[in-house]
Short mmCIF file of C-alpha atoms in Angstrom, two decimals:
data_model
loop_
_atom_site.label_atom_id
_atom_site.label_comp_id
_atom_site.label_asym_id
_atom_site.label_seq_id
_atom_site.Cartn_x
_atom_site.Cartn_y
_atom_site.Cartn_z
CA UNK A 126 -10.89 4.06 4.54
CA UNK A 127 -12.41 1.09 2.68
CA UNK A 128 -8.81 -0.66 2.61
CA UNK A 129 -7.44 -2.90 0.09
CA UNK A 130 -10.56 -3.52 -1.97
CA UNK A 131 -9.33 -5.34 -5.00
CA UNK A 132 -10.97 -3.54 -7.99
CA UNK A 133 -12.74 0.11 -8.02
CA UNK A 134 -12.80 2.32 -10.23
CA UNK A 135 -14.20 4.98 -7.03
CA UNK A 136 -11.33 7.33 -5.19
CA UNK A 137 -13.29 7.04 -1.67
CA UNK A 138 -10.89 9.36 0.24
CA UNK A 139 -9.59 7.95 3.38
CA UNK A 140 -11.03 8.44 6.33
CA UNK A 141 -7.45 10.62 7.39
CA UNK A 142 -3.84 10.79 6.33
CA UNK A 143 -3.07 13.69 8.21
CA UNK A 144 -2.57 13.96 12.40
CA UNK A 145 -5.75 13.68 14.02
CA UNK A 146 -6.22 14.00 17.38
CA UNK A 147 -9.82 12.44 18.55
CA UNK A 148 -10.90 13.15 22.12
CA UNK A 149 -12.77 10.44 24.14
CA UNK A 150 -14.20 10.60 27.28
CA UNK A 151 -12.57 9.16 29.73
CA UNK A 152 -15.08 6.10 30.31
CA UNK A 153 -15.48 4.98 27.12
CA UNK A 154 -15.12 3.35 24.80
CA UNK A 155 -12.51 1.05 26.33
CA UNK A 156 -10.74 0.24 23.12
CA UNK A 157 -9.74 1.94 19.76
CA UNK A 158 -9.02 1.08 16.79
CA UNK A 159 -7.21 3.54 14.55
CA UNK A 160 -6.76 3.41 10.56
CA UNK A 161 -5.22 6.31 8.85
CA UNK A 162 -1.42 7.42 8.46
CA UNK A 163 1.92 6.65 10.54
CA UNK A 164 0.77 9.95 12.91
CA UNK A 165 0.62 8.59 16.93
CA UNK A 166 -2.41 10.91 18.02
CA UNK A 167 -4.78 7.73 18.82
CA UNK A 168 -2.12 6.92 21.00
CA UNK A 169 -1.54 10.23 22.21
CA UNK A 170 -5.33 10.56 22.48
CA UNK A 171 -5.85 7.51 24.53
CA UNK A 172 -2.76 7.57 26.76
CA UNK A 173 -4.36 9.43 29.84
CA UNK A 174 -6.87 6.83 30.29
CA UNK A 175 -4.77 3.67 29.34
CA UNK A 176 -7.35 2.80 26.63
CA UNK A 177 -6.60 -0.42 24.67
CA UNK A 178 -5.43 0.95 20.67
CA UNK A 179 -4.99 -0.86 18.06
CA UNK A 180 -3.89 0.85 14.62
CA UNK A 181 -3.70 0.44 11.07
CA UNK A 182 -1.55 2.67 9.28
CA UNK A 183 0.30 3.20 6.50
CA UNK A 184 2.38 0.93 4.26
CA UNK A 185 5.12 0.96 1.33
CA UNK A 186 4.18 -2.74 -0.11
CA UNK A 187 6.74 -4.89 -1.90
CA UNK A 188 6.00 -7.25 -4.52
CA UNK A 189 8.67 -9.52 -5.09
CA UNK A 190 8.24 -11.00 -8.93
CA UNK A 191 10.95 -14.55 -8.55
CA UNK A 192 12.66 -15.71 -11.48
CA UNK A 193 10.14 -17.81 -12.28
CA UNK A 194 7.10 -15.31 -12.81
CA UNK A 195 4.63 -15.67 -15.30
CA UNK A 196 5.17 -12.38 -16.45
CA UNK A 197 1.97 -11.79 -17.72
CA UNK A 198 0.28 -12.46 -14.23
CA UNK A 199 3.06 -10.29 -12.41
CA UNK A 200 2.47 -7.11 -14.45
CA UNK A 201 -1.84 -8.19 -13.87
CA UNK A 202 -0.88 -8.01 -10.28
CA UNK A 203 1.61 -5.19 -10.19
CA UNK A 204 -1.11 -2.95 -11.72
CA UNK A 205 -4.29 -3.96 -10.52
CA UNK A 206 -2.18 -3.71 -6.77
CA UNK A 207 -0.76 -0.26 -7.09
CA UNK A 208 -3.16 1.40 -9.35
CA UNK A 209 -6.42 0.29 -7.02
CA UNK A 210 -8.65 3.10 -6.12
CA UNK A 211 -6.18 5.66 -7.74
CA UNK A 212 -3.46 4.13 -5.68
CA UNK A 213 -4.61 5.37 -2.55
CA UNK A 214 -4.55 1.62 -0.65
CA UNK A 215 -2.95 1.03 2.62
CA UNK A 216 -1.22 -2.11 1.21
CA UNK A 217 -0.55 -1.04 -2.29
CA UNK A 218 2.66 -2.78 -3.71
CA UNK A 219 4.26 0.48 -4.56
CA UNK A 220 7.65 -1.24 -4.22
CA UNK A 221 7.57 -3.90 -7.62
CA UNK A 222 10.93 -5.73 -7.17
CA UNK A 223 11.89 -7.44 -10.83
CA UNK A 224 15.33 -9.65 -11.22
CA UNK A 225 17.50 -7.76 -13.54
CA UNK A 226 17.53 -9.85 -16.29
CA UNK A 227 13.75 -10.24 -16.30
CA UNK A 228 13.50 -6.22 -16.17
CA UNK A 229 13.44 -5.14 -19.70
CA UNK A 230 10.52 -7.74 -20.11
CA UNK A 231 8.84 -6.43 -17.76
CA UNK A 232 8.95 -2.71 -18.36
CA UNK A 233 7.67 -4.20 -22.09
CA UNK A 234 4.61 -5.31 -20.69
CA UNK A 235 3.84 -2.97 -17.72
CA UNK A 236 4.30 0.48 -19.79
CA UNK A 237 1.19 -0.33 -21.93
CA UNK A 238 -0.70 -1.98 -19.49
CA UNK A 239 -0.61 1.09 -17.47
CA UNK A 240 -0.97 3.89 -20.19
CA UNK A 241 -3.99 2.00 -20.95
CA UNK A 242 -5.21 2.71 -17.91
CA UNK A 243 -8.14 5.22 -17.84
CA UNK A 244 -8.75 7.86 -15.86
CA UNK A 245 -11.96 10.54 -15.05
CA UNK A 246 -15.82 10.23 -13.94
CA UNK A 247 -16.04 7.00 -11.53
CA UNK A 248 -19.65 6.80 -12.67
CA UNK A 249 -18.46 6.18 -15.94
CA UNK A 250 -16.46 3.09 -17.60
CA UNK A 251 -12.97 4.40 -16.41
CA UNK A 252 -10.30 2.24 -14.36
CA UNK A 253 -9.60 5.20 -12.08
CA UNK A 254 -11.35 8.13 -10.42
CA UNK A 255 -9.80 11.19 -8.98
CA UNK A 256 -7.35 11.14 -5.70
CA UNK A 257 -8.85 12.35 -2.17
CA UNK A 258 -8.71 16.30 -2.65
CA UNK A 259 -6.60 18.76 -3.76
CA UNK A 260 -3.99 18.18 -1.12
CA UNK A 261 -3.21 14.78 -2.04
CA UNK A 262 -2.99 15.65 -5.89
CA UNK A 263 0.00 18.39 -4.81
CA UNK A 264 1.51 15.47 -2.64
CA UNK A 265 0.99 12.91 -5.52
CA UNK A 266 2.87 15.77 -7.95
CA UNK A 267 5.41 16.16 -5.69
CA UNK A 268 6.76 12.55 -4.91
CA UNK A 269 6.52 12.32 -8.60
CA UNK A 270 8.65 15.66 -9.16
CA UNK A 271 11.67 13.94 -6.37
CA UNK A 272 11.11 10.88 -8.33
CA UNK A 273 12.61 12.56 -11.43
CA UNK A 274 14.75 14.70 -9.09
CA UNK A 275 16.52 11.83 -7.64
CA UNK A 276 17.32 10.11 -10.65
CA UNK A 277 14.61 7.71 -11.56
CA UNK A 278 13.46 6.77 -15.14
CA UNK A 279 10.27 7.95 -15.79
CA UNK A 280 8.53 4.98 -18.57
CA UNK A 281 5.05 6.14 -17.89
CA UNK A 282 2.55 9.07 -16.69
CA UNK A 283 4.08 11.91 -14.79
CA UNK A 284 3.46 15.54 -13.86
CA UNK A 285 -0.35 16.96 -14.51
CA UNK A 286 -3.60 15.25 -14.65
CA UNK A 287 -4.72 13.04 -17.99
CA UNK A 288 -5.79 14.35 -21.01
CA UNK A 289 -9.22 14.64 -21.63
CA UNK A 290 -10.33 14.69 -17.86
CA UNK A 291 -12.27 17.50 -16.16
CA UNK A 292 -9.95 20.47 -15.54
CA UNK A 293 -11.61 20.65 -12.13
CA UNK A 294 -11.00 17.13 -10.89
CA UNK A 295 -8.19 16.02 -8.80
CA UNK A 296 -6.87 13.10 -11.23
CA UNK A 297 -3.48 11.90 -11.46
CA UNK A 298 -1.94 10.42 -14.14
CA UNK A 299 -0.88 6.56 -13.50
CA UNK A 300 2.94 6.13 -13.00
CA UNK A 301 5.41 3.69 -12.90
CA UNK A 302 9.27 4.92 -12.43
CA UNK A 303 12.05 2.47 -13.20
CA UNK A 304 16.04 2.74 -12.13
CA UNK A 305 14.54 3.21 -8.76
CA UNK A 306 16.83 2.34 -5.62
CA UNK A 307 15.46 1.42 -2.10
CA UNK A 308 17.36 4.25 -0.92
CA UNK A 309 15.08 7.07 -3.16
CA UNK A 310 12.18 8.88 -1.16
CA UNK A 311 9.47 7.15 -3.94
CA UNK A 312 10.79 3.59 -2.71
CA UNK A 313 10.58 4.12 1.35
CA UNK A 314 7.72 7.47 1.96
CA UNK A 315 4.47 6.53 1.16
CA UNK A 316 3.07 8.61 -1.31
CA UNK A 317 -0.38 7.30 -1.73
CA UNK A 318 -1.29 7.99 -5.36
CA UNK A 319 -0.97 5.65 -8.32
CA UNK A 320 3.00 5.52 -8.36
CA UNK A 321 4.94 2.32 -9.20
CA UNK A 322 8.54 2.09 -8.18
CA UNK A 323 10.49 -0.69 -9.90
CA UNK A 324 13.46 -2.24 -8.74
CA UNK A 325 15.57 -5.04 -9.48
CA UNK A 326 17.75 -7.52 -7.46
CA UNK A 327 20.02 -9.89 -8.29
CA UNK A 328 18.97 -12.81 -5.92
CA UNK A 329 15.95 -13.81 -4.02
CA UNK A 330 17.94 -13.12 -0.64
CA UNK A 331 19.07 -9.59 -2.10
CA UNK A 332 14.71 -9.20 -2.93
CA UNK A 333 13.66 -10.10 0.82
CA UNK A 334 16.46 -7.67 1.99
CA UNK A 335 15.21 -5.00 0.14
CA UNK A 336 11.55 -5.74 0.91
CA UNK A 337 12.48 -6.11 4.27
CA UNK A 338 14.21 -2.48 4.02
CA UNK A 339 11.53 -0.55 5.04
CA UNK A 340 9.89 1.37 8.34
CA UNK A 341 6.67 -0.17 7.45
CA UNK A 342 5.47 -3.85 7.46
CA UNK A 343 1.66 -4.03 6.42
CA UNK A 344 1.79 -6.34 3.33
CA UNK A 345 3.63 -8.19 1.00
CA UNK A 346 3.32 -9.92 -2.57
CA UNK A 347 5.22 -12.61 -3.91
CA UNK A 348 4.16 -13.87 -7.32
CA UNK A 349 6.20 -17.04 -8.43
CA UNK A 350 5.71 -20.05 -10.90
CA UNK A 351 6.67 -22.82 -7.78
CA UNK A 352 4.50 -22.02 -5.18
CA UNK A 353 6.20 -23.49 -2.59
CA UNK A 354 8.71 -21.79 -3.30
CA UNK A 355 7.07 -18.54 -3.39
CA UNK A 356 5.63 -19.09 0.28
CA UNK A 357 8.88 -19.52 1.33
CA UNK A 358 10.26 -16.28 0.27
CA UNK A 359 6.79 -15.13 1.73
CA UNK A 360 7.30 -16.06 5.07
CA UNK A 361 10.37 -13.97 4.97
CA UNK A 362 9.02 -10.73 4.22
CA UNK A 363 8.60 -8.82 7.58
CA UNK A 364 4.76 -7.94 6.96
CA UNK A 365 1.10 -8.42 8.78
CA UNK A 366 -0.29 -10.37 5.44
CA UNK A 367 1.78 -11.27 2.75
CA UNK A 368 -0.05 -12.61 -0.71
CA UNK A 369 1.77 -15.65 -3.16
CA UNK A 370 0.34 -14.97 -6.68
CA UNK A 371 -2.75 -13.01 -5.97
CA UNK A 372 -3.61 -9.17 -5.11
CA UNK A 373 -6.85 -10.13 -3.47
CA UNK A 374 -6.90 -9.85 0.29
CA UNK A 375 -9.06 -12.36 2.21
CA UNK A 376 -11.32 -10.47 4.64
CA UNK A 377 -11.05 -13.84 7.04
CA UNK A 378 -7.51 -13.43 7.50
CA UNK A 379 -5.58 -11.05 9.89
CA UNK A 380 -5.09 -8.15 8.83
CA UNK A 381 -2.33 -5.45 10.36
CA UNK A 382 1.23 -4.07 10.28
CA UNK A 383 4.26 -4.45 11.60
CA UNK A 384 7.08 -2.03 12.40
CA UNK A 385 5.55 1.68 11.61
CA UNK A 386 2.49 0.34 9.79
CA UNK A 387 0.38 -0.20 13.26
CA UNK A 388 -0.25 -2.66 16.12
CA UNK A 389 -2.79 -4.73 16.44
CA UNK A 390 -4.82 -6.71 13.80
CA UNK A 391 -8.57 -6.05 12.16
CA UNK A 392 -10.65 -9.16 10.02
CA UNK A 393 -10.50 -12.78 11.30
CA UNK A 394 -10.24 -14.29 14.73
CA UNK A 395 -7.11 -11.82 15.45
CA UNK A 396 -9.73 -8.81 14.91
CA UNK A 397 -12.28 -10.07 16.99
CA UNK A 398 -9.87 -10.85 20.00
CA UNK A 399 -8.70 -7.57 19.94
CA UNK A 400 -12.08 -6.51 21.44
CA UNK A 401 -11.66 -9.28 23.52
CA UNK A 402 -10.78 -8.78 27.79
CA UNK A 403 -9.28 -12.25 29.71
CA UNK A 404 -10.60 -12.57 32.43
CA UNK A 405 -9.03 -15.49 34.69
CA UNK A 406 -12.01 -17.05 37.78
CA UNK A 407 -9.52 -18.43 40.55
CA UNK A 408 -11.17 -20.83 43.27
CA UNK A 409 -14.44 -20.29 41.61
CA UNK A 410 -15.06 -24.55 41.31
#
């Protein structure tokens, strides 16, 4: 799957979110590296032969907006994150964690941002494109079905696809649920469609607890007005790459999960060693 790009209008479908079981010889290759969902067939797969595997697997983001957000660049960055590629990113911040008092303002700004949003041809001038296949439009329609089921407010898209979008195309409407708890399915499963889950918190301790709530670890967003501050709280947040006021990745950095979201790390010096053998010459001088 092309992870994490940071603007597309394309649904590329991933390269697998269901088990997979891939059968190697049992020469080579020596190493594997794995990206899909939080199944362990490479594992499985590679076990008999004690081949190296490194994976990259799912995720259930959380972006914690401080107290002093500029609210205007948190809801640019709660969108653009979750909405990406028809929300079907490894490190989408599905999770959007708002401080009570600031929530009202919030859910002011992100409701039209996202029913702006448009949806249909990907060759045409649309923000989003379809999801993967049918499959993954039933899964998107049912997290959003327990969504409402559990108790969650519903301020924007829901069941069905768009209006005005081919009847035969797998599009989703974009979502954003608010009154969500940590506790709810749509705030710890990943559902992998263009679902936002807010959340609020009282304190910044009470956000990293609930970020930290999770059984995956693959990224993390912090946007706050002191940035200092803000890496602070990011260095907290149990994840492989956490980003302070930005949803862009950078492809020279690490890259990889921790906890259910994988082993292992792709992109930067960390990805390259991982293909990497040390070898150790004794009395060779």
């Amino acid at each position: 799957m092309d992870a994490c790009t940071a603007r597309s209008a394309w649904s590329r479908p991933p390269s697998s979110r269901t088990p997979t079981t891939v059968t190697t010889p049992l020469r080579l290759p020596s190493k594997r590296q794995f990206r899909a969902s939080t199944e362990p067939g490479a594992q499985q797969d590679a076990a008999d032969s004690v081949k190296r595997v490194s994976q990259e697997l799912g995720g259930k983001s959380a972006h914690i907006i401080l107290p002093d957000a500029n609210l205007d660049l948190a809801v640019d960055t709660a969108v653009q994150g979750v909405m990406n590629n028809s929300g079907q990113t490894c490190a989408a911040p599905t999770r959007t964690l708002v401080p009570a008092s600031l929530k009202d303002d919030f859910l002011i700004r992100v409701t039209p941002a996202v029913d702006a949003l448009t949806v249909g041809d990907p060759t045409t001038d649309v923000n989003l494109g379809s999801v993967a296949n049918e499959t993954q439009w039933h899964t998107v329609q049912r997290y959003i079905q327990i969504g409402l089921d559990e108790g969650a407010t519903l301020v924007a898209g829901g069941l069905g696809k768009p209006e005005n979008t081919n009847p035969d195309g797998w599009f989703a409407r974009p979502t954003v649920f608010a009154d969500v708890t940590n506790d709810m399915r749509i705030a710890q499963e990943e559902i992998f469609g263009p679902v936002m889950s807010v959340i609020t918190y009282d304190t910044v301790d009470e956000a990293v607890q609930i970020a930290n709530d999770s059984p995956y670890g693959l990224a993390g967003y912090v946007t706050g007005a002191d940035k200092a501050k803000a890496e602070q709280v990011a260095s907290r947040i149990r994840a492989g790459q956490v980003l302070v006021n930005s949803v862009v990745p950078n492809l020279f950095a690490p890259f990889g999960g921790y906890k259910r979201s994988g082993n292992g790390r792709i992109w930067g010096v960390a990805g390259l060693e991982e293909y990497l053998e040390t070898k150790a010459l004794v009395g060779a001088l």
